[in-house]
N, CA, C and O atoms as a DFTB+ gen file, in Angstrom:
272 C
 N C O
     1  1     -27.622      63.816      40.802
     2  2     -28.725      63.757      39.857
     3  2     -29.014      62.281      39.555
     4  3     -28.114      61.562      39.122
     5  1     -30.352      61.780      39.792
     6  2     -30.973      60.009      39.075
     7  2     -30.891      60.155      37.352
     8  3     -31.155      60.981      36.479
     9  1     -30.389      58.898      37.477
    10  2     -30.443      59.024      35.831
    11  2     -31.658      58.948      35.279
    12  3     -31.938      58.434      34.196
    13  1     -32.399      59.484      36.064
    14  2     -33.986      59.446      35.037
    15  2     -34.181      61.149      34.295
    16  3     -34.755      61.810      33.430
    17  1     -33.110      61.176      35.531
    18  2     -33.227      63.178      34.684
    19  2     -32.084      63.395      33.557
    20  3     -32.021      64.512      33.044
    21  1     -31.457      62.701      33.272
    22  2     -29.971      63.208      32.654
    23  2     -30.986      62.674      31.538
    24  3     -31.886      61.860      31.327
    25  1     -30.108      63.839      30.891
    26  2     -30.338      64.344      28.955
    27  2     -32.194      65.137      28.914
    28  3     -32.682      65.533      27.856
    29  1     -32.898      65.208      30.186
    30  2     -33.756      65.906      29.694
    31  2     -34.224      67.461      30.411
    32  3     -34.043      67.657      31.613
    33  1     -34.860      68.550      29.475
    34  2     -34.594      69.680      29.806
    35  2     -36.309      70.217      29.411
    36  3     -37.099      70.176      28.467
    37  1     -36.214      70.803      31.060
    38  2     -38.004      71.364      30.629
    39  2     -37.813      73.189      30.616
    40  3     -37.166      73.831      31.443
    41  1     -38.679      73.822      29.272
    42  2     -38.542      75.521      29.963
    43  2     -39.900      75.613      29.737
    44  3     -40.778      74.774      29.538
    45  1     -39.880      76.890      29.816
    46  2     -41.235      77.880      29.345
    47  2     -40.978      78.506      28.203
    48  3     -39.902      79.104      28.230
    49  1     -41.836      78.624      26.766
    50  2     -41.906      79.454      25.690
    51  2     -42.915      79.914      25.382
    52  3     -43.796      79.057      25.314
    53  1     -43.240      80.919      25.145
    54  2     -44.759      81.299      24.609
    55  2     -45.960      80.397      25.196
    56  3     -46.502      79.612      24.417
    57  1     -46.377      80.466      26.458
    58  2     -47.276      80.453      27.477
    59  2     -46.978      78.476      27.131
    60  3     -48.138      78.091      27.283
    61  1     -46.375      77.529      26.883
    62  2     -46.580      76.474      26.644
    63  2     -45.197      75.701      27.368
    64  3     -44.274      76.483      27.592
    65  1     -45.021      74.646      27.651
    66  2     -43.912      73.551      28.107
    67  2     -43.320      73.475      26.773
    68  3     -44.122      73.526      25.841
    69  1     -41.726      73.332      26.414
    70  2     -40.868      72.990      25.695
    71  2     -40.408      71.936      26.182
    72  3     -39.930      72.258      27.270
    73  1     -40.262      70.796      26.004
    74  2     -39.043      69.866      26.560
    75  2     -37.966      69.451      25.041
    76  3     -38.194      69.517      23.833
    77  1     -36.777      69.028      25.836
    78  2     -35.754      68.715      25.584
    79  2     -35.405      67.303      25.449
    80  3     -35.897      66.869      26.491
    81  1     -34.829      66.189      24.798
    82  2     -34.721      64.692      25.227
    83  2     -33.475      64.793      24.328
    84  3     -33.121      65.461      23.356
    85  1     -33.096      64.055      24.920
    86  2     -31.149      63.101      24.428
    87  2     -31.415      62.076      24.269
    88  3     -31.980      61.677      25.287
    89  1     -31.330      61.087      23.317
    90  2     -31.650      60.047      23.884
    91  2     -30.378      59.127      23.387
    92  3     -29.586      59.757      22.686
    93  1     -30.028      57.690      23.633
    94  2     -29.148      56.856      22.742
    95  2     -30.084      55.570      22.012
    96  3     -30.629      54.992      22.952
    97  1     -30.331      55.152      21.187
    98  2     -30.894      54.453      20.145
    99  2     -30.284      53.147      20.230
   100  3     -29.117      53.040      20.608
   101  1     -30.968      52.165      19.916
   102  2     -29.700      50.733      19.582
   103  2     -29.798      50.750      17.977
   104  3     -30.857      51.136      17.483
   105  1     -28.890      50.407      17.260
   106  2     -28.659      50.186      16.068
   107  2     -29.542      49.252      15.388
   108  3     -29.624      48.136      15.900
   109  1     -30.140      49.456      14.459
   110  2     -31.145      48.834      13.630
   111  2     -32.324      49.200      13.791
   112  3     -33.130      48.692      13.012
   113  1     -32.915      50.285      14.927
   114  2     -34.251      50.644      15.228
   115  2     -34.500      51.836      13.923
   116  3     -33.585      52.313      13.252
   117  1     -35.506      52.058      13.819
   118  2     -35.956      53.201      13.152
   119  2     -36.347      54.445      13.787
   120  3     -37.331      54.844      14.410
   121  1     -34.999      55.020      13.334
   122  2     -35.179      56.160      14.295
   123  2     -36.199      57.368      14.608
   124  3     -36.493      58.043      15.594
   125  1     -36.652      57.275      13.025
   126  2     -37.761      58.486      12.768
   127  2     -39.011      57.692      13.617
   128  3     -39.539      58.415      14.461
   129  1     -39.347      56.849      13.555
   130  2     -40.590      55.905      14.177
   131  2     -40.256      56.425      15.849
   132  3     -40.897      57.349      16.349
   133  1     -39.370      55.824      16.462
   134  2     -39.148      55.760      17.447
   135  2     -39.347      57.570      18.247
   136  3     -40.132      57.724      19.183
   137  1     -38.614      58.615      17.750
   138  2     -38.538      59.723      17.748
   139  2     -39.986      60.370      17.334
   140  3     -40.169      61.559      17.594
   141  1     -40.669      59.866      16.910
   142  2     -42.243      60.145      16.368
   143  2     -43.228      59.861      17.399
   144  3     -44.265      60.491      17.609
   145  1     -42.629      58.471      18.245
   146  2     -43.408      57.989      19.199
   147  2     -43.034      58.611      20.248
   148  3     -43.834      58.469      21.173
   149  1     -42.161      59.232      20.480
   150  2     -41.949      59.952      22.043
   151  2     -42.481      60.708      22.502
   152  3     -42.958      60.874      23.625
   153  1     -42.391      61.754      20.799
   154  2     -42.790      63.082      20.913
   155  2     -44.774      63.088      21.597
   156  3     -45.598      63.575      22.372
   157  1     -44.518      62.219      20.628
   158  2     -46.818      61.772      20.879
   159  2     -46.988      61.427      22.073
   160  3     -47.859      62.013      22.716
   161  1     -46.270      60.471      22.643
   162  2     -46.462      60.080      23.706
   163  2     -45.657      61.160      24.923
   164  3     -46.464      61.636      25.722
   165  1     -45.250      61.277      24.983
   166  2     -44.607      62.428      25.437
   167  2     -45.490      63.989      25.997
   168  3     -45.610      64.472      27.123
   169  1     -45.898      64.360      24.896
   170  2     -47.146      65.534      24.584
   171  2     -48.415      64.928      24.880
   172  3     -49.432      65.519      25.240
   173  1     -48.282      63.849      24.718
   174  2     -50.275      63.233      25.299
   175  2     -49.982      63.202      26.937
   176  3     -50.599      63.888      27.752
   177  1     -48.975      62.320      27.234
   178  2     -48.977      62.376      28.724
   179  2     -49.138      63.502      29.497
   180  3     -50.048      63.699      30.301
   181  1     -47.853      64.532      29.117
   182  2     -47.917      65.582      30.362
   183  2     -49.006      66.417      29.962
   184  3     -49.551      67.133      30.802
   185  1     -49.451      66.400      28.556
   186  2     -51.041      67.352      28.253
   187  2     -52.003      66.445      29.270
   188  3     -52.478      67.082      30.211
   189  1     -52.323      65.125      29.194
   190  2     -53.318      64.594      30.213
   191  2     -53.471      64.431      31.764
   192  3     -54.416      64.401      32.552
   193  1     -52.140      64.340      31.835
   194  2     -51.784      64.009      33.420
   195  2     -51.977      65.847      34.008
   196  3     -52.895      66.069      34.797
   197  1     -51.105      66.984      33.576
   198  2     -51.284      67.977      34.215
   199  2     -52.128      69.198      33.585
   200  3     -52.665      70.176      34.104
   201  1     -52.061      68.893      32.693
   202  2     -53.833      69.935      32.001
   203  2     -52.667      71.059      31.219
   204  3     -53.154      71.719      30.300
   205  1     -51.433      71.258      31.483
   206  2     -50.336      72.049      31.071
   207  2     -50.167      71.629      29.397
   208  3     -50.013      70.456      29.057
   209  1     -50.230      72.997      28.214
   210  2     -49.729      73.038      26.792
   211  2     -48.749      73.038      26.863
   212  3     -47.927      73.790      27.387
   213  1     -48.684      71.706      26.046
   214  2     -46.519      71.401      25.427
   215  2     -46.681      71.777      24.199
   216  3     -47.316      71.171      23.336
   217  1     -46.048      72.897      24.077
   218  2     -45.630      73.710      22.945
   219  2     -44.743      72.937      21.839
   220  3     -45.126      72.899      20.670
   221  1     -43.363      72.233      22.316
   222  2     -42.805      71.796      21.371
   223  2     -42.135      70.587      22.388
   224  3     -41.888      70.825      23.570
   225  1     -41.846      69.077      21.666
   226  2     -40.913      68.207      22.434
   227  2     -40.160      67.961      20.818
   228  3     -40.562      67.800      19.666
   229  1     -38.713      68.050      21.599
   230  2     -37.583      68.070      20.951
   231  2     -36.642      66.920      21.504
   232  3     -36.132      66.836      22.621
   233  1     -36.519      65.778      20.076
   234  2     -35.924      64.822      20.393
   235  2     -34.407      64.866      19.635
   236  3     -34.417      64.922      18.405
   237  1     -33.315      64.845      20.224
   238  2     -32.307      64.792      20.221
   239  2     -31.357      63.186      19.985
   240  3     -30.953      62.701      21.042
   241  1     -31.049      62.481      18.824
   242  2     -30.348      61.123      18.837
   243  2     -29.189      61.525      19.452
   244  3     -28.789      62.431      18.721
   245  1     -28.454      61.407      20.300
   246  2     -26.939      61.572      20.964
   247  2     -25.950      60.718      20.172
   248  3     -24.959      61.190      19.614
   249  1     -26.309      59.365      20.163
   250  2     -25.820      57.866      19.537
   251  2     -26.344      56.803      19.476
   252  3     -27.277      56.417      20.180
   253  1     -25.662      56.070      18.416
   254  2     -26.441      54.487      18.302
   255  2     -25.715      53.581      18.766
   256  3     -24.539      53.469      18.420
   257  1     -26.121      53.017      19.373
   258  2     -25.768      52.086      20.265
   259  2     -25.510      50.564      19.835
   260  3     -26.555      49.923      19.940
   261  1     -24.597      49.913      19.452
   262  2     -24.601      48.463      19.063
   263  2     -24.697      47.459      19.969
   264  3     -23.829      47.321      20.832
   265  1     -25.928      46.516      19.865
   266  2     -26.458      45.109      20.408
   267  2     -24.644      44.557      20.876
   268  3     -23.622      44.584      20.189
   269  1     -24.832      44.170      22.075
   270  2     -23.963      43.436      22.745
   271  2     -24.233      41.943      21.753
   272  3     -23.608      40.912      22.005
């Protein structure tokens, strides 16, 4: 598996795309911001690019990550 797929999960629910995201954060970001922006961006893309309803994107923090 590429790590472009690990931590994310696509199904079908009620005629619409669900996705799934894991993500890890670095420490000091704002998480609600960041998690706000995925989802939007996230749901605008695959709504524009494939004409397909995303029902719900579900963002998942795994961990925060501390700046080297």
């Amino acid at each position: 598996m590429n790590n472009m797929a690990r931590g994310i999960g696509v199904s079908v629910e009620d005629g619409g795309i669900v996705i799934d995201m894991h993500i890890i954060v670095e420490y000091g970001v704002n998480i609600n911001v960041i998690c706000d922006s995925i989802v939007h961006n996230v749901r605008y893309q695959l709504e524009h690019n494939t004409g397909l309803k995303v029902t719900k994107v579900n963002v998942v923090v795994e961990s925060v990550r501390v700046k080297d």
